[in-house]
XYZ file of C-alpha atoms in Angstrom:
615
model
C 31.719 -9.730 25.826
C 34.065 -12.678 25.284
C 32.420 -16.045 25.317
C 35.401 -18.128 26.316
C 37.113 -19.391 29.391
C 40.390 -17.744 30.490
C 42.499 -20.718 29.347
C 40.833 -20.643 25.949
C 41.415 -16.909 25.695
C 45.133 -17.520 26.219
C 45.145 -19.995 23.350
C 43.285 -17.484 21.189
C 45.856 -14.816 22.024
C 48.716 -17.106 21.030
C 46.932 -18.016 17.808
C 46.257 -14.351 17.048
C 49.911 -13.432 17.561
C 51.076 -16.252 15.272
C 48.659 -15.091 12.588
C 49.863 -11.509 12.861
C 46.539 -10.104 14.050
C 46.440 -6.833 16.001
C 46.525 -7.085 19.819
C 43.158 -6.848 21.514
C 41.182 -8.274 18.575
C 38.256 -10.155 20.043
C 38.312 -13.822 19.012
C 34.629 -14.429 19.593
C 31.459 -12.463 20.131
C 27.915 -13.571 20.861
C 26.330 -10.118 20.720
C 25.004 -10.417 17.151
C 21.733 -12.215 16.584
C 22.453 -15.724 15.381
C 20.202 -17.947 13.317
C 22.476 -21.004 13.346
C 24.696 -22.454 16.043
C 27.098 -25.019 14.585
C 29.847 -27.143 16.116
C 32.691 -28.300 13.900
C 34.592 -31.347 15.079
C 38.168 -31.127 13.860
C 40.337 -28.126 13.017
C 42.089 -29.484 9.939
C 41.554 -28.064 6.465
C 38.053 -29.592 6.217
C 36.967 -28.091 9.518
C 38.410 -24.671 8.725
C 36.809 -24.680 5.271
C 33.463 -25.672 6.794
C 33.680 -22.717 9.176
C 34.652 -20.397 6.318
C 31.731 -21.416 4.108
C 29.323 -21.232 7.055
C 30.304 -17.647 7.842
C 30.088 -16.782 4.155
C 26.690 -18.362 3.459
C 25.098 -17.676 6.880
C 26.505 -14.355 8.129
C 24.767 -14.610 11.513
C 25.989 -18.117 12.229
C 27.809 -18.933 15.439
C 30.600 -21.495 14.939
C 32.670 -23.421 17.473
C 35.669 -25.419 16.215
C 36.864 -28.273 18.419
C 40.434 -29.393 17.761
C 42.212 -32.103 19.771
C 45.761 -30.803 19.210
C 47.274 -27.449 20.122
C 47.463 -26.375 16.463
C 45.075 -26.139 13.550
C 45.577 -27.263 9.966
C 45.744 -31.038 10.318
C 48.061 -32.633 7.753
C 48.960 -29.239 6.232
C 52.172 -28.239 7.951
C 54.960 -26.048 6.544
C 58.187 -25.244 8.389
C 61.163 -23.026 7.664
C 64.477 -24.727 8.398
C 67.796 -22.863 8.746
C 70.669 -23.668 6.391
C 74.104 -22.078 6.019
C 73.032 -19.143 3.848
C 69.395 -18.664 4.828
C 66.284 -20.828 5.198
C 64.457 -23.420 3.138
C 60.823 -24.454 3.403
C 59.853 -28.052 4.166
C 56.330 -29.397 3.674
C 55.346 -32.313 5.915
C 52.167 -33.019 3.943
C 50.579 -31.697 0.725
C 52.662 -29.077 -1.087
C 50.812 -27.958 -4.230
C 47.234 -27.546 -5.437
C 45.750 -27.867 -8.900
C 43.174 -25.325 -10.104
C 41.009 -27.761 -12.101
C 37.931 -29.675 -10.909
C 37.368 -29.172 -7.195
C 40.497 -27.010 -7.318
C 38.324 -24.095 -8.389
C 37.510 -23.740 -4.669
C 41.143 -23.369 -3.597
C 41.729 -20.998 -6.510
C 38.751 -18.890 -5.386
C 40.198 -18.792 -1.866
C 43.316 -17.147 -3.291
C 41.132 -14.242 -4.337
C 38.675 -14.207 -1.436
C 41.372 -14.364 1.267
C 43.752 -12.033 -0.595
C 46.362 -14.785 -0.884
C 47.044 -14.468 -4.609
C 49.764 -11.911 -3.909
C 51.592 -14.632 -1.931
C 51.044 -17.405 -4.481
C 53.539 -19.139 -6.733
C 52.159 -20.358 -10.059
C 54.079 -22.993 -12.013
C 52.829 -22.779 -15.582
C 52.082 -25.484 -18.126
C 55.388 -24.776 -19.867
C 57.426 -25.531 -16.732
C 59.478 -28.717 -16.198
C 57.106 -29.507 -13.304
C 54.303 -29.908 -15.847
C 56.269 -31.499 -18.678
C 58.617 -33.870 -16.900
C 57.197 -36.611 -14.692
C 58.899 -39.929 -14.197
C 58.351 -43.532 -13.149
C 61.150 -45.648 -11.707
C 61.073 -49.041 -13.431
C 62.730 -51.506 -13.435
C 66.028 -49.885 -12.403
C 66.002 -46.378 -13.907
C 63.873 -43.265 -14.347
C 61.530 -43.212 -17.330
C 60.036 -39.927 -18.496
C 56.317 -40.131 -19.155
C 55.217 -39.177 -22.702
C 54.431 -35.482 -23.148
C 53.821 -33.414 -26.318
C 56.873 -31.268 -25.517
C 59.134 -34.300 -26.116
C 58.022 -34.623 -29.725
C 56.368 -37.515 -31.543
C 59.590 -39.371 -32.313
C 60.909 -39.411 -28.732
C 57.518 -40.359 -27.311
C 57.099 -43.257 -29.742
C 60.629 -44.473 -29.101
C 59.983 -44.501 -25.371
C 56.608 -46.212 -25.726
C 58.020 -49.087 -27.778
C 61.435 -49.537 -26.136
C 60.943 -48.946 -22.398
C 59.828 -52.055 -20.469
C 57.515 -49.929 -18.318
C 55.196 -49.462 -21.337
C 55.354 -53.068 -22.509
C 51.937 -54.177 -23.738
C 50.160 -50.924 -22.871
C 49.878 -49.333 -26.364
C 48.421 -52.536 -27.812
C 46.237 -52.947 -24.736
C 44.680 -49.525 -25.350
C 44.021 -50.288 -29.021
C 42.568 -53.730 -28.345
C 40.398 -52.427 -25.490
C 37.757 -51.513 -28.082
C 37.165 -55.191 -28.796
C 37.017 -56.613 -25.283
C 33.653 -57.634 -23.806
C 32.094 -55.658 -20.981
C 31.971 -57.100 -17.470
C 29.116 -59.253 -16.225
C 26.288 -56.979 -14.974
C 26.290 -58.837 -11.660
C 29.720 -57.411 -10.750
C 29.021 -54.532 -8.345
C 32.639 -53.486 -7.784
C 36.177 -54.752 -8.273
C 39.706 -53.590 -7.626
C 41.434 -51.052 -9.832
C 43.943 -53.762 -10.695
C 41.297 -56.251 -11.773
C 39.373 -53.654 -13.772
C 42.267 -52.208 -15.787
C 44.027 -55.537 -16.231
C 40.812 -56.806 -17.855
C 40.444 -53.773 -20.069
C 44.069 -52.933 -20.977
C 46.429 -55.492 -19.489
C 48.173 -56.379 -16.245
C 51.422 -54.619 -17.136
C 49.596 -51.301 -17.370
C 48.507 -51.746 -13.753
C 51.650 -53.178 -12.191
C 54.138 -50.946 -14.012
C 52.232 -47.659 -14.455
C 48.887 -47.206 -12.742
C 50.023 -48.629 -9.410
C 52.672 -45.893 -9.305
C 50.029 -43.205 -9.853
C 47.979 -44.682 -7.008
C 51.087 -44.659 -4.808
C 51.362 -40.926 -5.395
C 47.713 -40.168 -4.563
C 46.504 -42.840 -2.138
C 49.715 -44.612 -1.055
C 47.516 -47.636 -1.712
C 47.497 -51.053 -3.323
C 46.009 -51.124 -6.838
C 44.699 -54.624 -6.158
C 42.726 -53.501 -3.111
C 41.404 -50.054 -4.092
C 37.928 -49.756 -5.623
C 37.609 -49.173 -9.366
C 34.026 -47.991 -8.940
C 35.027 -45.293 -6.423
C 38.366 -44.183 -7.892
C 37.441 -44.358 -11.586
C 33.660 -43.865 -11.662
C 33.587 -42.529 -15.228
C 35.476 -45.488 -16.687
C 33.484 -47.918 -14.543
C 30.202 -46.482 -15.836
C 31.433 -46.252 -19.440
C 32.190 -49.962 -19.540
C 28.653 -50.766 -18.419
C 26.934 -48.278 -20.731
C 29.108 -48.160 -23.866
C 30.972 -51.447 -23.649
C 34.421 -50.089 -22.832
C 36.671 -47.275 -21.692
C 37.732 -46.066 -25.138
C 34.159 -46.226 -26.450
C 33.216 -43.954 -23.568
C 35.985 -41.521 -24.542
C 34.717 -41.414 -28.138
C 31.166 -40.751 -26.948
C 32.345 -38.005 -24.610
C 34.192 -36.268 -27.453
C 31.065 -36.373 -29.594
C 28.331 -35.654 -27.049
C 30.048 -34.016 -24.101
C 31.146 -35.041 -20.640
C 28.577 -36.825 -18.488
C 28.582 -35.871 -14.810
C 26.223 -36.261 -11.894
C 23.503 -33.643 -11.509
C 25.210 -32.679 -8.259
C 28.491 -32.066 -10.106
C 26.715 -30.202 -12.906
C 25.188 -27.797 -10.397
C 28.649 -27.213 -8.924
C 30.106 -26.420 -12.358
C 27.307 -23.968 -13.113
C 27.808 -22.291 -9.734
C 31.546 -21.975 -10.374
C 30.856 -20.092 -13.625
C 29.111 -17.321 -11.679
C 32.236 -16.324 -9.753
C 33.603 -12.853 -10.583
C 37.286 -13.534 -11.120
C 40.045 -10.993 -11.015
C 40.925 -10.976 -14.763
C 44.659 -11.382 -14.192
C 44.200 -14.230 -11.719
C 41.844 -15.951 -14.160
C 44.412 -15.627 -16.948
C 47.130 -16.919 -14.640
C 45.135 -19.986 -13.626
C 44.257 -20.775 -17.232
C 47.878 -21.673 -17.968
C 48.693 -22.989 -14.489
C 49.669 -26.584 -13.738
C 49.922 -26.221 -9.948
C 50.214 -23.471 -7.378
C 51.402 -23.051 -3.829
C 52.203 -20.181 -1.454
C 55.504 -18.590 -0.523
C 55.161 -19.905 3.045
C 53.752 -23.242 1.904
C 50.211 -24.539 2.185
C 50.324 -23.588 5.853
C 49.634 -20.155 4.382
C 46.173 -21.357 3.333
C 45.500 -22.535 6.890
C 46.683 -19.214 8.300
C 44.648 -17.254 5.764
C 41.473 -19.098 6.729
C 42.247 -18.719 10.427
C 42.877 -14.964 10.109
C 39.594 -14.535 8.286
C 37.632 -16.587 10.814
C 39.309 -14.937 13.783
C 38.415 -11.502 12.468
C 34.770 -12.419 11.825
C 34.009 -12.384 15.550
C 31.519 -15.255 15.446
C 33.935 -18.195 15.370
C 35.364 -19.746 18.514
C 38.488 -21.904 18.400
C 38.740 -24.594 21.072
C 42.194 -26.079 20.577
C 43.508 -28.849 22.842
C 39.856 -29.857 23.202
C 39.282 -33.412 21.917
C 35.601 -34.283 21.668
C 34.490 -37.182 23.860
C 30.825 -37.488 22.861
C 28.218 -36.250 20.376
C 24.576 -36.856 21.258
C 21.243 -36.062 19.649
C 18.857 -34.085 21.866
C 15.451 -32.535 21.307
C 17.120 -29.169 20.743
C 19.784 -30.448 18.363
C 23.286 -31.756 19.080
C 25.101 -31.940 22.409
C 28.911 -31.919 22.253
C 31.169 -32.740 25.190
C 34.914 -32.144 25.196
C 37.300 -34.262 27.228
C 37.950 -32.788 30.664
C 34.885 -30.583 30.469
C 32.231 -30.874 33.164
C 29.597 -29.357 30.924
C 28.377 -30.119 27.417
C 27.445 -27.528 24.816
C 24.288 -27.543 22.681
C 24.214 -26.754 18.963
C 21.649 -26.738 16.192
C 23.959 -28.707 13.894
C 27.354 -30.366 14.046
C 29.752 -31.029 11.182
C 32.226 -33.841 11.787
C 35.571 -33.445 10.060
C 36.934 -36.372 12.075
C 38.190 -39.662 10.695
C 35.587 -42.468 10.610
C 37.260 -44.346 13.482
C 37.371 -41.215 15.647
C 33.763 -40.347 14.827
C 32.701 -43.855 15.780
C 34.361 -43.403 19.163
C 32.689 -40.105 20.022
C 29.301 -41.203 18.657
C 29.223 -44.454 20.609
C 26.622 -44.665 23.356
C 28.360 -46.195 26.405
C 25.035 -47.653 27.563
C 24.329 -49.461 24.277
C 25.168 -53.012 23.275
C 28.897 -53.339 22.605
C 28.053 -55.337 19.463
C 25.903 -52.535 18.027
C 26.850 -51.431 14.503
C 29.290 -48.530 14.228
C 28.110 -45.222 12.842
C 30.511 -45.602 9.905
C 31.639 -49.040 8.660
C 35.372 -49.648 8.874
C 37.308 -47.632 6.312
C 40.996 -48.554 6.480
C 43.762 -45.980 6.241
C 47.527 -46.039 5.780
C 50.494 -44.366 7.406
C 52.973 -42.404 5.292
C 56.420 -41.159 6.233
C 57.761 -38.153 4.331
C 61.432 -37.256 4.585
C 62.433 -33.743 3.471
C 66.100 -33.329 2.517
C 68.146 -30.332 1.397
C 71.542 -30.753 -0.277
C 74.042 -27.972 -0.887
C 74.808 -29.098 -4.444
C 72.157 -27.942 -6.957
C 70.573 -29.989 -9.757
C 71.144 -33.450 -8.296
C 68.083 -34.717 -10.155
C 66.737 -34.266 -13.701
C 64.342 -31.346 -14.277
C 60.755 -32.192 -13.426
C 58.200 -32.672 -10.667
C 59.485 -36.013 -9.410
C 58.970 -39.735 -9.870
C 56.691 -42.511 -8.641
C 57.589 -46.117 -7.944
C 55.074 -48.732 -9.167
C 54.396 -52.033 -7.429
C 56.179 -54.031 -10.146
C 59.531 -52.344 -9.506
C 61.772 -55.217 -8.348
C 62.454 -55.500 -4.624
C 66.199 -55.105 -5.158
C 65.479 -51.704 -6.758
C 63.214 -50.593 -3.905
C 63.887 -52.558 -0.702
C 63.024 -49.441 1.342
C 59.430 -49.662 0.074
C 59.386 -46.059 -1.094
C 56.336 -44.713 -2.908
C 58.025 -41.918 -4.832
C 60.199 -38.812 -4.670
C 59.128 -35.186 -5.163
C 61.585 -32.664 -6.611
C 60.585 -29.761 -4.381
C 62.420 -27.114 -6.359
C 60.159 -27.719 -9.353
C 57.198 -25.664 -8.153
C 59.023 -22.630 -6.721
C 61.535 -20.375 -8.498
C 65.150 -20.237 -7.367
C 67.489 -17.261 -7.146
C 68.771 -18.295 -10.586
C 65.233 -17.952 -11.965
C 65.014 -14.446 -10.517
C 68.343 -13.338 -12.010
C 67.506 -10.844 -14.762
C 70.367 -12.181 -16.874
C 68.528 -15.498 -17.197
C 65.235 -14.016 -18.377
C 64.067 -14.309 -21.958
C 62.900 -10.676 -21.798
C 65.156 -8.417 -19.739
C 63.485 -5.011 -20.284
C 61.640 -4.583 -16.965
C 59.942 -1.378 -18.133
C 58.501 -3.262 -21.088
C 57.326 -6.003 -18.732
C 55.768 -3.462 -16.394
C 53.880 -1.830 -19.248
C 52.608 -5.211 -20.416
C 51.494 -5.997 -16.867
C 49.592 -2.693 -16.655
C 47.820 -3.664 -19.868
C 46.604 -6.850 -18.203
C 49.100 -9.231 -19.799
C 50.411 -12.210 -17.852
C 54.156 -12.036 -17.226
C 56.149 -15.264 -16.889
C 59.549 -15.541 -15.234
C 61.163 -18.760 -16.430
C 57.817 -20.612 -16.493
C 56.489 -19.081 -13.257
C 53.720 -16.490 -13.462
C 54.813 -13.143 -12.003
C 51.400 -12.346 -10.570
C 52.522 -9.945 -7.818
C 54.498 -7.676 -10.183
C 56.113 -5.148 -9.616
C 56.980 -6.693 -6.233
C 59.742 -9.290 -6.222
C 58.461 -12.683 -7.467
C 57.584 -15.026 -4.628
C 59.946 -17.834 -3.644
C 59.826 -20.410 -0.869
C 63.526 -20.702 -0.143
C 65.470 -17.703 1.138
C 69.032 -18.625 0.122
C 71.681 -17.007 -2.055
C 71.995 -20.055 -4.292
C 69.536 -22.886 -3.884
C 70.789 -26.432 -3.684
C 68.670 -29.545 -4.214
C 65.490 -30.062 -2.178
C 63.563 -33.329 -2.289
C 60.916 -35.271 -0.387
C 60.995 -39.056 -0.214
C 57.637 -40.738 0.447
C 57.733 -44.074 2.286
C 55.254 -46.586 3.628
C 51.589 -46.547 2.726
C 50.174 -50.004 2.009
C 53.700 -51.473 2.103
C 53.657 -50.933 5.875
C 50.241 -52.484 6.539
C 51.709 -55.614 8.096
C 54.653 -53.988 9.822
C 54.554 -54.335 13.636
C 56.163 -50.891 14.097
C 57.264 -47.946 11.980
C 60.809 -46.619 11.484
C 61.976 -43.922 13.892
C 63.497 -40.628 12.762
C 67.035 -41.890 12.152
C 65.819 -45.062 10.480
C 63.519 -43.032 8.237
C 66.381 -40.718 7.297
C 68.592 -43.704 6.480
C 65.882 -45.228 4.291
C 65.405 -41.968 2.381
C 69.131 -41.501 1.807
C 69.407 -45.085 0.594
C 66.616 -44.512 -1.945
C 68.255 -41.381 -3.289
C 71.690 -42.993 -3.519
C 70.348 -45.959 -5.474
C 67.960 -44.075 -7.766
C 69.691 -40.693 -8.254
C 73.273 -41.456 -7.227
C 73.179 -38.827 -4.466
C 75.968 -39.643 -2.019
C 76.586 -36.371 -0.176
C 75.114 -35.741 3.265
C 72.052 -33.482 3.454
C 72.590 -30.058 4.979
C 69.115 -30.162 6.520
C 66.379 -32.751 6.872
C 63.012 -33.335 8.494
C 61.270 -36.667 9.091
C 57.470 -36.662 9.338
C 55.266 -39.605 10.263
C 51.625 -39.110 9.258
C 49.806 -41.922 11.019
C 46.605 -43.203 9.436
C 46.569 -40.153 7.172
C 45.116 -41.447 3.886
C 41.811 -43.362 3.849
C 41.742 -46.348 1.516
C 38.738 -46.595 -0.793
C 38.874 -50.388 -1.008
C 36.453 -52.571 -2.963
C 32.916 -51.990 -1.688
C 33.647 -48.413 -0.609
C 30.449 -46.973 -2.082
C 28.292 -49.527 -0.284
C 29.986 -48.659 2.994
C 29.260 -44.971 2.436
C 25.592 -45.742 1.762
C 25.402 -47.693 5.009
C 27.072 -44.805 6.824
C 24.524 -42.375 5.376
C 21.608 -44.501 6.549
C 23.085 -45.024 10.004
C 23.977 -41.354 10.550
C 20.514 -40.278 9.434
C 18.878 -42.864 11.659
C 20.900 -41.809 14.698
C 21.058 -38.033 14.240
C 18.123 -37.066 11.981
C 20.130 -34.603 9.906
C 21.647 -32.768 12.880
C 25.074 -34.337 12.381
C 26.754 -34.146 8.981
C 30.116 -35.447 7.890
C 32.856 -34.042 5.703
C 36.445 -34.961 4.991
C 38.849 -36.994 2.898
C 37.281 -40.408 3.543
C 34.334 -40.036 1.186
C 34.927 -38.747 -2.339
C 38.562 -37.720 -2.614
C 41.655 -37.652 -0.396
C 43.210 -34.367 -1.565
C 42.998 -30.860 -0.128
C 40.708 -29.726 -2.943
C 38.409 -32.678 -2.245
C 38.238 -31.675 1.425
C 37.250 -28.141 0.413
C 34.535 -29.529 -1.838
C 33.209 -31.795 0.918
C 32.951 -28.805 3.264
C 31.326 -26.668 0.547
C 28.685 -29.318 -0.136
C 27.767 -29.787 3.522
C 27.433 -26.068 4.180
C 25.273 -25.580 1.076
C 22.883 -28.271 2.263
C 22.603 -26.583 5.674
C 22.115 -23.183 4.072
C 19.344 -24.475 1.823
C 17.616 -26.339 4.651
C 17.999 -29.683 2.898
C 17.929 -32.940 4.811
C 21.201 -34.783 4.642
C 24.264 -36.287 6.244
C 27.006 -35.173 3.863
C 26.693 -38.537 2.109
C 23.316 -38.123 0.438
C 24.876 -37.808 -3.037
C 26.630 -41.187 -2.860
C 25.360 -43.527 -5.559
C 23.234 -40.868 -7.258
C 21.470 -41.960 -10.446
C 20.789 -38.532 -11.922
C 23.247 -37.239 -14.510
C 23.703 -34.289 -16.834
C 25.804 -34.002 -19.958
C 28.073 -31.005 -20.346
C 27.994 -30.188 -24.037
C 31.407 -30.048 -25.757
C 32.694 -26.695 -26.938
C 32.767 -26.489 -30.717
C 34.506 -23.813 -32.798
C 32.280 -20.760 -33.137
C 29.603 -22.158 -30.806
C 28.765 -21.107 -27.284
C 28.722 -23.689 -24.529
C 25.125 -24.646 -23.841
C 23.757 -25.308 -20.392
C 23.948 -28.926 -19.325
C 21.103 -31.132 -20.488
C 19.575 -33.365 -17.855
C 19.117 -37.062 -18.321
C 18.150 -39.513 -15.630
C 19.521 -43.027 -15.482
C 16.923 -45.395 -14.053
C-alpha cells in the first residue's frame, strides 16, 4: 500500500516522470519490516546523500525526506538554455567535483549509481588543470605550473606584482617564531601574514578564499580552514617545518580521517574508472551536477522505502520518549521517528528546534554561524575563445577598486571542463585511427580525446553543450562578503550589467551575450569565522543535551562547504547511526587523536597508519 496522502502522491508522480522512471512505480512502501525510522530535514545534496547511505547501510530503514521547496537538490541546479543552433548548459551553483579527499565519495557514486557513462573527465593535462589565473592589479596572471617550464615560472614569480614578497616569505618562514600558546584561533589573514607576509594574503590567498568561501581572509578562521598548518606551527615551529616532517614521516591526520581512508581502500573499483580518476583533475556530468541529484533521487525512489515530502517545510522538531517528533507546516498531525538528521542551515534549525513555551532569551541550539549571498551570472557568447585557455580566474581583495568596482569574486571559463564540437572532430585528434583506439580500450587502456577521458567509448564522448560550433561560455561570481553591508542585492538586469562590465574590463568582451541566466543564492555559503571550532563544540553539547542523540546534524556549515564535504558529512552521520554510536554529527570536532599515514617509498608497500595520541 502507498503510505502517502493524495497530494503527496501527485508530487511523487511528477518527480518520477522528471526522473524518467516507469509509470506506476510505487514511491514508498511500508510493507517490509523496518528496524530504523529516520526523518531527514532538507532535500538538498546533504539530505539526499544521507538517505542514500541510510538505505545502503540499513536496508530495512524507513526514510522520510522533508523539503520546503517544490524541488530537490538545493544549490545544485543545472538548466539547458536554447541558443540559435542548439542548447547550452548553465550551472547556477557548483559545476565540477574533484576526486581527491572527500571526493572519493562522489567518485564512488559514479560507479554505484551507474553515472560514470554520463561523466566528463577533464584530465591533468588539460588547460583546466594547467592554467589558472589571478586578476591583479589590472591584468590576468597565470599561476605557476610545471607545464610552463622553470624559466617562465621564475620570471613570473620575480616580475609580477602579485607575487611580490611571497617567494622570500616562504624561505624566511623557517626562521620565524611560533605563535604564543595562548592564541586559540586567529584569522587566515593574520596567520599567513605572520608566517609568510601580508602580500601573500591580500594578493593571492584572499582570491583563493573568494573562490571557495566567497569570504574575507581577515575574518575566516585559520584553525578551521587550515588545520594542518595551524597544528604544524604549534608542534614543529612553522608551516615549512611541518611540510619537511610530513615528507619524512608521513601525513598526520585525525583518527577519524584515518579510518575513512582505510575504508575507502576497500572499495572494489571498476578498473577503467579507477585509471580514469587517477589522472583526473575534475569531473562533471553531461547534464551538469543536477545529474547527481537525479541519480540519487532515481535510486531512492526505486528503493521503495523512501518518502519524499516536497513543499513541506518543517515547523518543529521535538524530543519524545519514543524518539523524535517532526511537524510540517500546514499539517495537523506530527510524525514520530527513531532518529532525525538535520540537513538544514543553522539558522533554520534553530527556528524549528525552538520551544515556543521557553524563555525567549534561551540559548540557540547552534550558535550564530554567518553566511554570505552569492550571485552567479551565466553568459554565452557566439564568438569562441574570448578568454585565454584555462579554468578561470579569481580576484583577490588587494585588486584596486578601479579594477573591480563591481565587487566580483572571480570568473569561471565554463568551456574548460567539457569538450566542444572541435574537440570531437576526428581531424583534431592526436590519434585518428578509431579501430586502434577501440582495440586499446578493449585492452583496458584509458583513451583521451584532447585531454578529456573517453570513458564511455565506443559511444560518442559526452558533452554539455549541444551546438554545432560552441562559442564562449562563462560564469561571473559576484557578492559574497563584499555584499555584507549592502541594504539590498542587485536585481536580474543589474546583475547582468555588473557581469558584462567585469568581462569588458578584464577580458575586453564587448559583444552582447546570446543567452544569459542570473542566479541569486541567498545565504548559501557558511562563513567559518574566527572561533568556529568553539561554536561547533557548543552546538554539539547543546544538541546532545536537548535531543540525547536522537537528532544529528549534517551539512556544509561544519567541516567544509563543498559538495564533497556535504557527502562526507552525510556519510559520517549515517555510519554513527549504523554502528549505534552516541553522537550529534559534531562529536569529532576538536578531536585529539591522530594517526600518521606512512609515506610511500620506492619499492616499499604502504603500511597501515600508526596511531599516536596527542594529549
